[in-house]
Amino acid sequence: MPRPRVWPAAALACAAALGIPGAAVAQSALEVQVTPETMTLAVGERQPIFAAAYDKHGNLIASARFAFRSSDTTIARVSREGAVQGVAPGLAKIEARLQGRRASVAVLITGATAPQPGGSDAGTLLTLDPATALLLPGESIRLTPQALSDDSVSPTLGHVTWKSLKPEVATVDSEGVVLGVAPGRSIVQAMTAAGLMATAPVAVEPAAIELTASGAVLAPEEADTLHVRVPAQNNRELTSGLQWRSADTAVAAVGPTGVVQAHGPGRTEIVVLGFGQERRATVKVHRLPQTLVVSPKPVADAIQLPVKGTRQFSAVAEAADSTPIPEARITWELGDSVHAGFDPAAGVLTARDTGITTLTARLRGFEPVVWHVQVVPGLLRLDRQRLALGPGDRTTLQAQLTGDGGRTIGPAAGVEWASNRPEVAAVAAGEVRAVSPGHAVVSATAPWGTVATADIYVTADLLVASDRGGSFGLYQLRSNTPDALLPVLVDGGGNVQGVRSPDRTRIAFSSNRAGSYDLYVMDADGVNPHRITADPGVEGEPAWTPDGRRIIFVATSETGTPQLAGIRPDGTDQVALTSSAGGNRAPAVSPDGKRIAFISTRDGNPELYEVSIAGGEARRLTRTSDREGSPRYLPNGDLLFLVDKGGSARVMRLPAGSDSAMPLLRIDQPVVAFDVSHDGERIAYVAGKVADAGKGRSSLTLRIQALAAGSPPLLVPLQPGEQVMSPSF
């Protein structure tokens, strides 16, 4: 069997030593091998070649006697022992023979060829391009001779003679086109008439070919080039000797150089034949995009990102029916990678260094979409975005730099502060000073242009409903100057029972502007009212939980039975809290947000009850024959409530955990509305008596009174005939 051409040094030495004249040959030679396969020598240099013979069993014929010959003794000579000597520059083939079997070595002899004295080729070098060639059997390549001279002037080459040392491996024609014939190595020589010579080693090696871009996706009328490569030969590309065809030219056609032209939606197979091999690639042509939907939408201003921050970007092609075309090829281009990096697969841009860059999304047939991105030291944020103050109050806002995900980096330096309404709230170096009731926006501007804002609501002490505008509207007044009611929401909508949120930036109220009384929530300045209940019947008497996340209210169904319910300020997650007979009303939420005090007539008489904020079984707190009403919690958890005594009223106090209430204050008129300040030090109430029994009209007064012993009430001036109700701190 044939042996590989890898020769252990000991075996080679033994084969050479045993190749002596007169030795008997006892075995028949099946194969002769020589090594090396090619040899390069200088003129005058000597080097042995080594020959070995094997019988039909693959055994080495140790006593083999070889005959050596040179194809051109003017270039290279060989001794009987296989020693090769260079004679003159050129190519020669040294052959070893035994019993009719032979093997050869390509020998290149190097050395300067003496040009004719004064000849035009003095100092000229001949080269071949490419300098080496690696071919598949059946593949061809053209070698181009080039002459270089010392004076940088390219001389005329004239006629060039080509020669392949091993034509059984590779042939060369008169134009320098080399054709791979069989596996092996050869040397191709180019010789000019003037004696200039150049050589190029040629290797012919069988190998598998590979068609790239399997699974390629194209848009209609888009073109792409498929490539055939030889992975085992350093992934080199094949450009000749290939035949191309498409299984469905209505989807995509392919040209003789592998250029695929897409035509219509669908799939087809591209087939390439060459060098005895066949390869296939699937090409898909997607639907024609009609729109490109991107996020975020590009704006004139730059998108700001903090250093190390990230932002998601997306671009999706959609067909005429608005369905996405995920196969459509979106290409992304980042303007400056110093300031940011972009991962197209994830669609994530990561900020690296301060500065401005651009991100561009491209889809064939559409205008490029460009986002401008500004990388800043950090995003500017104020420690509070909404707050309420009373006139004369002060607070300090902190401007902070935040990173990705809202992580605080540190305080922002060089910030410029401003207020859009300094007559409502003024600001200097972050300190906000409330001036008069209203709404102002305080802004902080960073040196790089980022702006952060906070809504400042300046509110008076008390919120009441009054009909002085013809129908009931919401007003506020300051207790130290109770001579003027300031309109908050007076629009003819019938707005009553206004209650501020714990942070005083929002107001929950009941209004019949939609036909029946429903609950609404608006900003503290009366702007942006939005409806949060729409059930049949009446919803009113709102009470906020201390965290501002829910509103407890009274819902009176069409049957007329009031029950307690809870809802979020955005109108979601409405749940019923009571369902007892007799009805439940006047809710108040405990300071810890865990309990609700309310009035119920479930046992026949209006009594005070308490229930969990989540609902469930209620606990009765009073057992009297009096008519209790308007429960309000003090900051320590004690309860204040009213007791109707016919023509007068008493304010009662029920300590937390006790079942025995004690009188706190006597009011010499019936009280129709009542509230306690958040600090538990003052009360406000509306008292009234019948002025004209025949017409059912009443004369009402609004009073504010400290709970400290002996404190006289402060009467709030009202207009003649003005009706007020639902005072709320």
Tab-separated table of N, CA and C in Angstrom, residues 594-726:
chain	number	residue	atom	x	y	z
A	594	LYS	N	-54.743	52.232	58.449
A	594	LYS	CA	-55.214	50.861	58.614
A	594	LYS	C	-56.712	50.752	58.876
A	595	ARG	N	-57.359	51.841	59.318
A	595	ARG	CA	-58.767	51.758	59.730
A	595	ARG	C	-59.573	52.893	59.112
A	596	ILE	N	-60.868	52.640	59.048
A	596	ILE	CA	-61.816	53.647	58.566
A	596	ILE	C	-62.885	53.817	59.640
A	597	ALA	N	-63.074	55.070	60.071
A	597	ALA	CA	-64.201	55.382	60.957
A	597	ALA	C	-65.339	55.912	60.094
A	598	PHE	N	-66.584	55.555	60.449
A	598	PHE	CA	-67.720	55.995	59.633
A	598	PHE	C	-68.985	55.959	60.478
A	599	ILE	N	-70.052	56.525	59.916
A	599	ILE	CA	-71.357	56.546	60.574
A	599	ILE	C	-72.256	55.552	59.862
A	600	SER	N	-72.969	54.730	60.650
A	600	SER	CA	-73.874	53.740	60.074
A	600	SER	C	-75.177	53.722	60.847
A	601	THR	N	-76.242	53.510	60.115
A	601	THR	CA	-77.567	53.367	60.747
A	601	THR	C	-78.032	51.919	60.664
A	602	ARG	N	-77.091	50.998	60.580
A	602	ARG	CA	-77.439	49.583	60.463
A	602	ARG	C	-78.230	49.079	61.657
A	603	ASP	N	-78.057	49.739	62.828
A	603	ASP	CA	-78.785	49.318	64.030
A	603	ASP	C	-79.919	50.273	64.355
A	604	GLY	N	-80.284	51.124	63.380
A	604	GLY	CA	-81.433	52.007	63.570
A	604	GLY	C	-81.064	53.435	63.891
A	605	ASN	N	-80.030	53.666	64.694
A	605	ASN	CA	-79.628	55.008	65.101
A	605	ASN	C	-78.252	55.304	64.507
A	606	PRO	N	-77.984	56.534	64.037
A	606	PRO	CA	-76.642	56.850	63.516
A	606	PRO	C	-75.584	56.711	64.607
A	607	GLU	N	-74.747	55.715	64.476
A	607	GLU	CA	-73.701	55.450	65.453
A	607	GLU	C	-72.338	55.417	64.751
A	608	LEU	N	-71.295	55.505	65.588
A	608	LEU	CA	-69.919	55.516	65.085
A	608	LEU	C	-69.385	54.082	65.029
A	609	TYR	N	-68.789	53.705	63.841
A	609	TYR	CA	-68.221	52.378	63.631
A	609	TYR	C	-66.789	52.522	63.092
A	610	GLU	N	-66.075	51.410	63.157
A	610	GLU	CA	-64.716	51.375	62.607
A	610	GLU	C	-64.518	50.027	61.902
A	611	VAL	N	-63.839	50.064	60.729
A	611	VAL	CA	-63.614	48.860	59.945
A	611	VAL	C	-62.196	48.904	59.376
A	612	SER	N	-61.664	47.747	59.043
A	612	SER	CA	-60.344	47.678	58.426
A	612	SER	C	-60.358	48.365	57.061
A	613	ILE	N	-59.221	48.913	56.660
A	613	ILE	CA	-59.119	49.582	55.365
A	613	ILE	C	-59.412	48.620	54.223
A	614	ALA	N	-59.253	47.319	54.474
A	614	ALA	CA	-59.540	46.317	53.452
A	614	ALA	C	-60.995	45.862	53.488
A	615	GLY	N	-61.808	46.401	54.419
A	615	GLY	CA	-63.189	45.973	54.557
A	615	GLY	C	-63.307	44.854	55.573
A	616	GLY	N	-64.447	44.214	55.599
A	616	GLY	CA	-64.667	43.118	56.543
A	616	GLY	C	-65.688	43.490	57.599
A	617	GLU	N	-65.601	42.837	58.758
A	617	GLU	CA	-66.560	43.063	59.837
A	617	GLU	C	-66.262	44.377	60.546
A	618	ALA	N	-67.268	45.223	60.684
A	618	ALA	CA	-67.100	46.522	61.345
A	618	ALA	C	-67.307	46.379	62.854
A	619	ARG	N	-66.633	47.263	63.605
A	619	ARG	CA	-66.751	47.289	65.066
A	619	ARG	C	-67.476	48.564	65.490
A	620	ARG	N	-68.512	48.415	66.294
A	620	ARG	CA	-69.293	49.565	66.766
A	620	ARG	C	-68.548	50.254	67.897
A	621	LEU	N	-68.410	51.601	67.809
A	621	LEU	CA	-67.651	52.354	68.805
A	621	LEU	C	-68.535	53.108	69.789
A	622	THR	N	-69.767	53.484	69.404
A	622	THR	CA	-70.654	54.221	70.315
A	622	THR	C	-71.983	53.485	70.439
A	623	ARG	N	-72.583	53.620	71.620
A	623	ARG	CA	-73.895	53.017	71.878
A	623	ARG	C	-74.706	54.041	72.669
A	624	THR	N	-75.296	54.990	71.957
A	624	THR	CA	-76.069	56.058	72.596
A	624	THR	C	-77.370	56.234	71.842
A	625	SER	N	-78.199	57.070	72.385
A	625	SER	CA	-79.439	57.447	71.685
A	625	SER	C	-79.246	58.721	70.891
A	626	ASP	N	-78.008	59.281	70.930
A	626	ASP	CA	-77.724	60.514	70.183
A	626	ASP	C	-77.498	60.192	68.705
A	627	ARG	N	-77.468	61.278	67.935
A	627	ARG	CA	-77.182	61.146	66.507
A	627	ARG	C	-75.733	61.587	66.274
A	628	GLU	N	-74.824	60.611	66.057
A	628	GLU	CA	-73.412	60.921	65.819
A	628	GLU	C	-73.179	61.220	64.330
A	629	GLY	N	-72.135	62.000	64.082
A	629	GLY	CA	-71.803	62.313	62.686
A	629	GLY	C	-70.394	62.868	62.560
A	630	SER	N	-69.909	62.960	61.309
A	630	SER	CA	-68.649	63.597	60.915
A	630	SER	C	-67.441	63.144	61.732
A	631	PRO	N	-67.105	61.863	61.747
A	631	PRO	CA	-65.904	61.455	62.491
A	631	PRO	C	-64.634	61.984	61.813
A	632	ARG	N	-63.651	62.380	62.656
A	632	ARG	CA	-62.351	62.832	62.165
A	632	ARG	C	-61.281	62.347	63.140
A	633	TYR	N	-60.177	61.792	62.593
A	633	TYR	CA	-59.079	61.316	63.432
A	633	TYR	C	-58.146	62.476	63.782
A	634	LEU	N	-57.654	62.440	65.022
A	634	LEU	CA	-56.558	63.313	65.418
A	634	LEU	C	-55.232	62.611	65.103
A	635	PRO	N	-54.115	63.339	65.059
A	635	PRO	CA	-52.830	62.711	64.724
A	635	PRO	C	-52.461	61.542	65.620
A	636	ASN	N	-52.921	61.526	66.893
A	636	ASN	CA	-52.566	60.433	67.801
A	636	ASN	C	-53.513	59.247	67.712
A	637	GLY	N	-54.495	59.275	66.803
A	637	GLY	CA	-55.424	58.169	66.635
A	637	GLY	C	-56.740	58.347	67.364
A	638	ASP	N	-56.862	59.389	68.235
A	638	ASP	CA	-58.154	59.664	68.859
A	638	ASP	C	-59.143	60.110	67.790
A	639	LEU	N	-60.436	59.925	68.109
A	639	LEU	CA	-61.490	60.310	67.175
A	639	LEU	C	-62.274	61.498	67.711
A	640	LEU	N	-62.493	62.498	66.864
A	640	LEU	CA	-63.457	63.550	67.145
A	640	LEU	C	-64.694	63.286	66.302
A	641	PHE	N	-65.861	63.544	66.855
A	641	PHE	CA	-67.094	63.405	66.075
A	641	PHE	C	-68.137	64.340	66.660
A	642	LEU	N	-69.181	64.567	65.891
A	642	LEU	CA	-70.262	65.466	66.300
A	642	LEU	C	-71.426	64.667	66.880
A	643	VAL	N	-72.099	65.309	67.839
A	643	VAL	CA	-73.350	64.765	68.373
A	643	VAL	C	-74.404	65.844	68.224
A	644	ASP	N	-75.495	65.501	67.546
A	644	ASP	CA	-76.588	66.445	67.298
A	644	ASP	C	-77.463	66.512	68.548
A	645	LYS	N	-77.586	67.734	69.071
A	645	LYS	CA	-78.415	67.939	70.258
A	645	LYS	C	-79.627	68.800	69.938
A	646	GLY	N	-80.181	68.603	68.749
A	646	GLY	CA	-81.353	69.370	68.351
A	646	GLY	C	-80.951	70.725	67.830
A	647	GLY	N	-81.037	71.724	68.659
A	647	GLY	CA	-80.686	73.078	68.254
A	647	GLY	C	-79.230	73.398	68.464
A	648	SER	N	-78.411	72.463	68.907
A	648	SER	CA	-76.987	72.696	69.129
A	648	SER	C	-76.221	71.419	68.784
A	649	ALA	N	-74.912	71.491	68.968
A	649	ALA	CA	-74.068	70.333	68.661
A	649	ALA	C	-72.917	70.285	69.636
A	650	ARG	N	-72.410	69.095	69.841
A	650	ARG	CA	-71.247	68.906	70.681
A	650	ARG	C	-70.147	68.198	69.877
A	651	VAL	N	-68.903	68.634	70.104
A	651	VAL	CA	-67.750	67.939	69.551
A	651	VAL	C	-67.268	66.978	70.629
A	652	MET	N	-67.278	65.669	70.285
A	652	MET	CA	-66.907	64.644	71.242
A	652	MET	C	-65.514	64.095	70.878
A	653	ARG	N	-64.821	63.596	71.902
A	653	ARG	CA	-63.495	62.996	71.695
A	653	ARG	C	-63.508	61.585	72.254
A	654	LEU	N	-63.128	60.615	71.367
A	654	LEU	CA	-63.057	59.215	71.768
A	654	LEU	C	-61.598	58.791	71.692
A	655	PRO	N	-60.928	58.606	72.868
A	655	PRO	CA	-59.521	58.193	72.840
A	655	PRO	C	-59.354	56.852	72.134
A	656	ALA	N	-58.206	56.673	71.473
A	656	ALA	CA	-57.925	55.426	70.767
A	656	ALA	C	-57.948	54.266	71.758
A	657	GLY	N	-58.667	53.190	71.421
A	657	GLY	CA	-58.764	52.007	72.269
A	657	GLY	C	-59.806	52.110	73.355
A	658	SER	N	-60.489	53.259	73.466
A	658	SER	CA	-61.493	53.446	74.527
A	658	SER	C	-62.888	53.293	73.939
A	659	ASP	N	-63.872	52.971	74.807
A	659	ASP	CA	-65.268	52.912	74.364
A	659	ASP	C	-66.098	53.989	75.043
A	660	SER	N	-65.415	54.980	75.637
A	660	SER	CA	-66.118	56.050	76.347
A	660	SER	C	-65.658	57.391	75.806
A	661	ALA	N	-66.589	58.142	75.169
A	661	ALA	CA	-66.272	59.448	74.595
A	661	ALA	C	-66.555	60.535	75.617
A	662	MET	N	-65.838	61.653	75.481
A	662	MET	CA	-66.016	62.783	76.396
A	662	MET	C	-66.260	64.047	75.583
A	663	PRO	N	-67.093	64.978	76.094
A	663	PRO	CA	-67.364	66.215	75.352
A	663	PRO	C	-66.119	67.102	75.319
A	664	LEU	N	-65.879	67.713	74.178
A	664	LEU	CA	-64.718	68.572	74.003
A	664	LEU	C	-65.126	70.019	73.778
A	665	LEU	N	-66.243	70.231	73.048
A	665	LEU	CA	-66.637	71.589	72.681
A	665	LEU	C	-68.135	71.600	72.418
A	666	ARG	N	-68.790	72.715	72.859
A	666	ARG	CA	-70.226	72.862	72.611
A	666	ARG	C	-70.428	73.997	71.628
A	667	ILE	N	-71.256	73.747	70.609
A	667	ILE	CA	-71.578	74.762	69.600
A	667	ILE	C	-73.073	75.019	69.701
A	668	ASP	N	-73.447	76.311	69.819
A	668	ASP	CA	-74.840	76.644	70.117
A	668	ASP	C	-75.743	76.645	68.890
A	669	GLN	N	-75.303	76.079	67.811
A	669	GLN	CA	-76.119	75.952	66.603
A	669	GLN	C	-75.947	74.537	66.051
A	670	PRO	N	-76.895	74.086	65.264
A	670	PRO	CA	-76.697	72.788	64.611
A	670	PRO	C	-75.549	72.884	63.593
A	671	VAL	N	-74.722	71.872	63.537
A	671	VAL	CA	-73.559	71.851	62.641
A	671	VAL	C	-73.870	70.923	61.473
A	672	VAL	N	-73.722	71.462	60.250
A	672	VAL	CA	-74.040	70.676	59.060
A	672	VAL	C	-72.780	70.160	58.349
A	673	ALA	N	-71.604	70.698	58.685
A	673	ALA	CA	-70.352	70.220	58.082
A	673	ALA	C	-69.219	70.528	59.040
A	674	PHE	N	-68.194	69.658	59.047
A	674	PHE	CA	-67.191	69.743	60.102
A	674	PHE	C	-65.887	69.121	59.595
A	675	ASP	N	-64.727	69.729	60.001
A	675	ASP	CA	-63.428	69.134	59.673
A	675	ASP	C	-62.408	69.547	60.723
A	676	VAL	N	-61.329	68.741	60.812
A	676	VAL	CA	-60.254	68.970	61.773
A	676	VAL	C	-58.962	69.175	60.999
A	677	SER	N	-58.137	70.147	61.425
A	677	SER	CA	-56.858	70.400	60.754
A	677	SER	C	-55.928	69.201	60.920
A	678	HIS	N	-54.940	69.103	60.025
A	678	HIS	CA	-54.041	67.953	60.033
A	678	HIS	C	-53.202	67.878	61.303
A	679	ASP	N	-52.936	69.034	61.931
A	679	ASP	CA	-52.169	69.009	63.178
A	679	ASP	C	-53.054	68.787	64.398
A	680	GLY	N	-54.390	68.700	64.187
A	680	GLY	CA	-55.320	68.442	65.277
A	680	GLY	C	-55.547	69.616	66.202
A	681	GLU	N	-55.164	70.833	65.774
A	681	GLU	CA	-55.272	71.984	66.674
A	681	GLU	C	-56.449	72.890	66.361
A	682	ARG	N	-57.065	72.752	65.194
A	682	ARG	CA	-58.175	73.626	64.822
A	682	ARG	C	-59.298	72.812	64.198
A	683	ILE	N	-60.485	73.390	64.256
A	683	ILE	CA	-61.627	72.810	63.557
A	683	ILE	C	-62.249	73.901	62.702
A	684	ALA	N	-62.931	73.489	61.660
A	684	ALA	CA	-63.739	74.390	60.836
A	684	ALA	C	-65.117	73.758	60.724
A	685	TYR	N	-66.158	74.553	60.806
A	685	TYR	CA	-67.497	73.979	60.741
A	685	TYR	C	-68.459	74.985	60.142
A	686	VAL	N	-69.494	74.441	59.544
A	686	VAL	CA	-70.599	75.237	59.007
A	686	VAL	C	-71.788	75.004	59.928
A	687	ALA	N	-72.273	76.092	60.541
A	687	ALA	CA	-73.416	76.024	61.452
A	687	ALA	C	-74.569	76.799	60.837
A	688	GLY	N	-75.785	76.359	61.104
A	688	GLY	CA	-76.918	77.062	60.509
A	688	GLY	C	-78.205	76.812	61.251
A	689	LYS	N	-79.153	77.701	61.000
A	689	LYS	CA	-80.487	77.542	61.555
A	689	LYS	C	-81.506	77.964	60.513
A	690	VAL	N	-82.681	77.485	60.656
A	690	VAL	CA	-83.731	77.761	59.681
A	690	VAL	C	-84.086	79.236	59.753
A	691	ALA	N	-84.039	79.917	58.611
A	691	ALA	CA	-84.363	81.344	58.551
A	691	ALA	C	-85.771	81.556	58.059
A	692	ASP	N	-86.264	80.715	57.174
A	692	ASP	CA	-87.613	80.840	56.629
A	692	ASP	C	-88.150	79.429	56.460
A	693	ALA	N	-88.876	78.967	57.482
A	693	ALA	CA	-89.349	77.588	57.476
A	693	ALA	C	-90.278	77.319	56.306
A	694	GLY	N	-91.047	78.325	55.921
A	694	GLY	CA	-91.989	78.132	54.825
A	694	GLY	C	-91.289	77.860	53.506
A	695	LYS	N	-90.155	78.497	53.277
A	695	LYS	CA	-89.440	78.314	52.013
A	695	LYS	C	-88.278	77.324	52.130
A	696	GLY	N	-88.036	76.817	53.323
A	696	GLY	CA	-86.998	75.814	53.502
A	696	GLY	C	-85.601	76.355	53.353
A	697	ARG	N	-85.410	77.647	53.567
A	697	ARG	CA	-84.077	78.225	53.442
A	697	ARG	C	-83.418	78.264	54.816
A	698	SER	N	-82.092	78.228	54.791
A	698	SER	CA	-81.357	78.271	56.049
A	698	SER	C	-80.289	79.334	55.964
A	699	SER	N	-79.918	79.853	57.113
A	699	SER	CA	-78.854	80.845	57.209
A	699	SER	C	-77.624	80.148	57.788
A	700	LEU	N	-76.525	80.128	56.995
A	700	LEU	CA	-75.341	79.373	57.382
A	700	LEU	C	-74.191	80.306	57.702
A	701	THR	N	-73.344	79.854	58.626
A	701	THR	CA	-72.121	80.578	58.959
A	701	THR	C	-70.946	79.605	58.882
A	702	LEU	N	-69.772	80.157	58.521
A	702	LEU	CA	-68.536	79.368	58.449
A	702	LEU	C	-67.595	79.883	59.521
A	703	ARG	N	-67.148	78.987	60.388
A	703	ARG	CA	-66.305	79.389	61.504
A	703	ARG	C	-65.056	78.504	61.563
A	704	ILE	N	-63.957	79.105	62.038
A	704	ILE	CA	-62.703	78.399	62.301
A	704	ILE	C	-62.372	78.631	63.760
A	705	GLN	N	-62.056	77.553	64.484
A	705	GLN	CA	-61.858	77.674	65.921
A	705	GLN	C	-60.730	76.772	66.379
A	706	ALA	N	-59.875	77.308	67.250
A	706	ALA	CA	-58.827	76.500	67.872
A	706	ALA	C	-59.452	75.624	68.943
A	707	LEU	N	-58.882	74.425	69.110
A	707	LEU	CA	-59.422	73.498	70.098
A	707	LEU	C	-58.938	73.807	71.511
A	708	ALA	N	-57.979	74.702	71.621
A	708	ALA	CA	-57.504	75.076	72.960
A	708	ALA	C	-58.654	75.685	73.763
A	709	ALA	N	-58.683	75.373	75.057
A	709	ALA	CA	-59.777	75.818	75.920
A	709	ALA	C	-59.886	77.338	75.903
A	710	GLY	N	-61.130	77.814	75.745
A	710	GLY	CA	-61.377	79.240	75.801
A	710	GLY	C	-61.127	79.987	74.510
A	711	SER	N	-60.745	79.309	73.442
A	711	SER	CA	-60.477	79.992	72.174
A	711	SER	C	-61.789	80.318	71.491
A	712	PRO	N	-62.005	81.593	71.145
A	712	PRO	CA	-63.254	81.964	70.472
A	712	PRO	C	-63.203	81.575	69.001
A	713	PRO	N	-64.364	81.304	68.368
A	713	PRO	CA	-64.378	80.981	66.941
A	713	PRO	C	-64.144	82.224	66.097
A	714	LEU	N	-63.537	82.018	64.907
A	714	LEU	CA	-63.313	83.088	63.944
A	714	LEU	C	-64.370	82.958	62.866
A	715	LEU	N	-65.200	84.000	62.709
A	715	LEU	CA	-66.282	83.985	61.747
A	715	LEU	C	-65.758	84.429	60.387
A	716	VAL	N	-65.999	83.623	59.367
A	716	VAL	CA	-65.575	83.950	58.007
A	716	VAL	C	-66.698	84.737	57.341
A	717	PRO	N	-66.430	85.964	56.907
A	717	PRO	CA	-67.498	86.767	56.268
A	717	PRO	C	-67.973	86.109	54.980
A	718	LEU	N	-69.280	86.052	54.814
A	718	LEU	CA	-69.894	85.516	53.609
A	718	LEU	C	-70.787	86.578	52.988
A	719	GLN	N	-71.107	86.399	51.718
A	719	GLN	CA	-72.017	87.314	51.041
A	719	GLN	C	-73.445	87.034	51.481
A	720	PRO	N	-74.305	88.031	51.364
A	720	PRO	CA	-75.704	87.817	51.772
A	720	PRO	C	-76.332	86.653	50.997
A	721	GLY	N	-76.925	85.705	51.725
A	721	GLY	CA	-77.586	84.563	51.118
A	721	GLY	C	-76.638	83.488	50.616
A	722	GLU	N	-75.327	83.655	50.811
A	722	GLU	CA	-74.361	82.678	50.307
A	722	GLU	C	-74.456	81.384	51.110
A	723	GLN	N	-74.472	80.289	50.375
A	723	GLN	CA	-74.501	78.981	50.994
A	723	GLN	C	-73.100	78.358	50.875
A	724	VAL	N	-72.568	77.847	51.992
A	724	VAL	CA	-71.267	77.175	51.989
A	724	VAL	C	-71.431	75.795	52.605
A	725	MET	N	-70.529	74.896	52.240
A	725	MET	CA	-70.593	73.543	52.763
A	725	MET	C	-69.217	72.893	52.645
A	726	SER	N	-69.076	71.740	53.247
A	726	SER	CA	-67.901	70.842	53.185
A	726	SER	C	-66.576	71.567	53.363
